[in-house]
XYZ file of C-alpha atoms in Angstrom:
258
model
C 13.742 -10.121 -1.848
C 11.106 -11.621 0.443
C 10.386 -15.376 -0.673
C 7.078 -15.986 -2.268
C 5.509 -12.513 -1.607
C 6.678 -10.173 -4.305
C 7.185 -6.554 -3.142
C 5.844 -3.855 -5.709
C 6.890 -0.350 -5.081
C 4.379 2.455 -5.372
C 6.491 4.998 -7.352
C 5.647 8.660 -8.133
C 7.051 10.155 -11.238
C 9.840 12.044 -9.223
C 11.254 8.681 -8.058
C 10.890 6.710 -11.420
C 14.424 6.986 -12.355
C 15.706 5.874 -9.028
C 13.420 2.875 -8.903
C 14.323 1.943 -12.469
C 18.077 2.122 -11.820
C 17.597 -0.323 -9.127
C 15.357 -2.603 -11.198
C 12.446 -2.387 -8.746
C 9.073 -3.759 -9.607
C 7.026 -0.645 -9.895
C 3.367 0.429 -9.652
C 3.599 3.844 -11.370
C 1.615 6.252 -9.184
C 1.351 8.876 -11.821
C -2.322 8.733 -12.662
C -5.547 10.263 -11.270
C -9.286 9.890 -11.807
C -10.510 13.332 -12.858
C -13.765 14.951 -13.899
C -15.810 12.985 -16.473
C -14.473 10.654 -15.174
C -11.315 10.658 -17.203
C -7.721 9.197 -16.583
C -5.229 11.983 -16.075
C -1.437 11.438 -16.157
C 1.327 13.321 -14.516
C 4.625 14.044 -16.231
C 5.593 10.274 -16.369
C 9.030 9.688 -18.085
C 8.901 8.067 -21.400
C 11.214 5.313 -20.156
C 8.586 4.294 -17.559
C 7.184 1.137 -19.116
C 6.004 -2.269 -17.670
C 4.815 -2.846 -14.250
C 1.381 -1.534 -12.984
C -0.670 1.462 -13.599
C -1.467 3.127 -10.137
C -4.040 5.882 -9.789
C -5.716 7.854 -6.993
C -8.918 9.888 -7.188
C -8.083 13.045 -5.098
C -10.498 15.814 -5.951
C -12.747 13.739 -8.038
C -16.418 15.017 -7.891
C -17.967 11.514 -8.099
C -19.994 12.387 -11.150
C -20.318 10.603 -14.661
C -20.347 7.151 -15.993
C -17.240 4.814 -16.085
C -17.118 3.365 -19.673
C -14.964 5.876 -21.391
C -12.701 6.185 -18.332
C -12.230 2.359 -18.276
C -11.273 2.333 -21.972
C -8.790 5.105 -21.274
C -7.230 2.951 -18.586
C -6.839 -0.029 -20.794
C -5.381 2.061 -23.708
C -2.782 3.511 -21.407
C -1.875 -0.075 -20.138
C -1.440 -1.162 -23.619
C 0.571 1.891 -24.661
C 2.917 1.611 -21.704
C 3.176 -2.126 -21.330
C 1.499 -2.175 -17.953
C 0.059 -5.362 -16.848
C -2.156 -4.579 -14.040
C -3.986 -1.672 -12.300
C -3.680 -0.414 -8.703
C -6.565 1.774 -7.327
C -5.353 3.955 -4.469
C -8.912 5.117 -3.665
C -10.213 6.215 -0.253
C -11.878 3.635 2.033
C -15.347 5.364 1.579
C -16.506 4.013 -1.786
C -17.733 6.216 -4.601
C -20.536 4.686 -6.615
C -19.163 5.644 -10.031
C -15.778 4.150 -9.088
C -17.420 1.085 -7.867
C -18.915 0.608 -11.301
C -15.550 1.351 -12.854
C -14.055 -1.380 -10.773
C -16.728 -3.943 -11.928
C -16.052 -3.037 -15.455
C -12.235 -2.935 -15.203
C -12.363 -6.279 -13.316
C -13.920 -7.902 -16.197
C -11.751 -6.374 -18.896
C -8.514 -7.024 -16.970
C -9.414 -10.564 -16.251
C -9.805 -11.284 -19.872
C -6.274 -10.036 -20.486
C -4.967 -11.902 -17.445
C -3.997 -8.641 -15.737
C -4.696 -8.044 -11.934
C -6.779 -5.264 -10.536
C -5.973 -4.156 -6.954
C -8.597 -2.210 -4.904
C -9.261 -1.262 -1.272
C -11.347 -3.590 0.832
C -14.261 -1.239 0.523
C -14.400 -1.908 -3.220
C -13.933 -5.746 -2.870
C -17.497 -6.626 -3.421
C -17.618 -4.515 -6.772
C -15.777 -7.195 -8.656
C -15.234 -10.872 -7.996
C -12.128 -10.549 -10.201
C -10.325 -7.761 -8.156
C -7.548 -8.407 -5.609
C -8.349 -6.844 -2.230
C -5.667 -4.761 -0.508
C -5.361 -5.478 3.112
C -3.520 -2.756 5.234
C -0.885 -4.175 7.454
C -0.371 -1.127 9.740
C -2.293 -2.052 12.912
C -2.195 -0.386 16.303
C -4.040 -3.209 18.038
C -5.189 -6.770 17.512
C -3.431 -9.365 15.394
C -2.210 -9.157 11.864
C -2.393 -12.797 11.424
C -6.023 -12.911 12.593
C -6.824 -9.945 10.313
C -5.307 -11.711 7.283
C -6.988 -15.012 8.155
C -10.457 -13.283 8.410
C -9.867 -11.616 4.996
C -8.675 -14.900 3.478
C -11.744 -16.616 4.688
C -13.902 -13.884 3.066
C -12.213 -13.431 -0.299
C -9.787 -16.386 -0.468
C -5.979 -15.915 -0.255
C -5.549 -15.707 -4.074
C -7.671 -12.523 -3.985
C -5.592 -10.780 -1.394
C -2.550 -8.512 -1.577
C -0.691 -6.620 1.314
C -0.897 -2.855 1.563
C 2.105 -1.937 3.584
C 2.544 1.505 5.308
C 5.731 1.957 7.108
C 4.657 2.500 10.808
C 6.390 5.191 12.955
C 3.877 6.424 15.420
C 3.970 7.718 19.070
C 0.825 6.855 21.048
C -0.066 8.512 24.341
C -1.329 5.866 26.797
C -4.172 5.179 27.187
C -5.039 5.534 23.534
C -8.822 4.917 23.081
C -8.830 6.079 19.449
C -5.901 3.941 18.453
C -4.396 6.943 16.585
C -0.766 8.099 17.267
C 1.392 11.003 16.209
C 3.481 10.284 13.162
C 7.256 10.284 13.772
C 9.699 11.583 11.083
C 12.667 9.427 10.421
C 14.988 11.764 12.336
C 12.679 11.905 15.307
C 12.357 8.198 15.481
C 16.097 7.774 15.130
C 16.722 10.230 17.949
C 14.199 8.289 20.231
C 15.777 4.955 19.256
C 19.292 6.284 20.173
C 17.860 7.285 23.641
C 15.997 4.055 24.381
C 18.999 1.851 23.506
C 18.196 -1.863 24.055
C 14.715 -1.349 25.262
C 13.138 -2.124 21.857
C 10.772 -5.199 21.407
C 8.916 -6.940 18.860
C 5.244 -7.523 18.738
C 4.414 -10.760 16.876
C 0.716 -9.786 16.942
C 1.336 -6.446 15.228
C 4.396 -7.607 13.324
C 6.185 -4.455 14.184
C 8.778 -3.039 16.739
C 7.934 -1.001 19.762
C 9.210 0.625 22.808
C 7.612 2.634 25.768
C 8.861 5.648 27.668
C 7.588 8.181 30.263
C 7.533 11.937 30.428
C 6.803 14.138 33.343
C 4.261 16.251 31.385
C 1.930 13.595 29.810
C 3.026 10.119 31.113
C 3.298 6.954 29.337
C 4.058 6.698 25.571
C 4.036 3.678 23.226
C 6.122 3.915 20.039
C 5.331 1.482 17.176
C 7.663 1.271 14.146
C 8.767 -0.760 11.125
C 12.159 -1.478 9.824
C 13.184 -3.722 6.982
C 12.952 -6.747 9.276
C 9.430 -6.076 10.415
C 8.262 -5.440 6.667
C 9.949 -8.737 5.659
C 8.179 -10.566 8.590
C 4.800 -9.051 7.306
C 5.451 -10.284 3.772
C 6.521 -13.714 5.075
C 3.393 -13.935 7.171
C 1.304 -13.137 4.030
C 3.219 -15.680 2.013
C 2.514 -18.419 4.492
C -1.184 -17.515 4.059
C -1.086 -17.825 0.297
C -0.713 -14.053 -0.355
C 1.597 -13.615 -3.291
C 1.967 -9.717 -3.629
C 2.710 -6.758 -1.364
C 2.648 -3.115 -2.165
C 4.811 -0.502 -0.339
C 5.292 3.219 -1.069
C 8.824 3.578 -2.487
C 9.373 6.971 -0.731
C 8.612 5.440 2.628
C 11.407 2.759 2.286
C 14.062 4.087 0.117
C 16.439 3.872 3.149
C 15.517 0.319 3.814
C 16.203 -1.214 0.408
C 19.337 -3.190 1.211
C 17.454 -4.954 3.957
C 14.302 -5.445 1.924
C 16.052 -6.815 -1.239
C 18.642 -9.117 0.496
């Protein structure tokens, strides 16, 4: 596994058994912030213990006060042997969840457990670790991490890795590409042969091609090697943890864990 930057796999209930059989460090993505707010749990296997509680807030109406919810999170961590909390919240902050982050940050810090939050929630708690996305379509990942480290300190950062596979029509003023499935990317790679390059600024592979109908395209993608390089870059900057969705990289595990 990548030296000095621990990969933690965001694992939904359907993939728990597979992750457990491979002894992967897991953030159990089986929890959701629901009305109240309260903590709701999916059908998580009894054997899923240890690691990190991971939750999203899809469908949450933003109403309520966080104290009871925070106690539910702490009780679930104690019952399952979790030693940390990962918040898969949207970038636009929700006030009640900002208050929850502040309260959880204090409570988890007393227990010596980390709390991981999106950058938009970073100001809510001085104890929270801020998740920095690594999927860039422009600029420099090293500069992005350096700026975040200057703002928060490297010990308060973690990488949020999303496996890139996007096709951009050039020019691309919005910086948004069309996602490529694994078979579609594999087909394009077979066609492009040796015309694949590595961007040290984006820490990802790329190639270009032309079509008669719409002109120039730029394809940006990750493999095990580029994900390792992102983690190595983070490690050099003092970042010790990186999260990646297990479902996105299950085919890359031999290269990631070597």
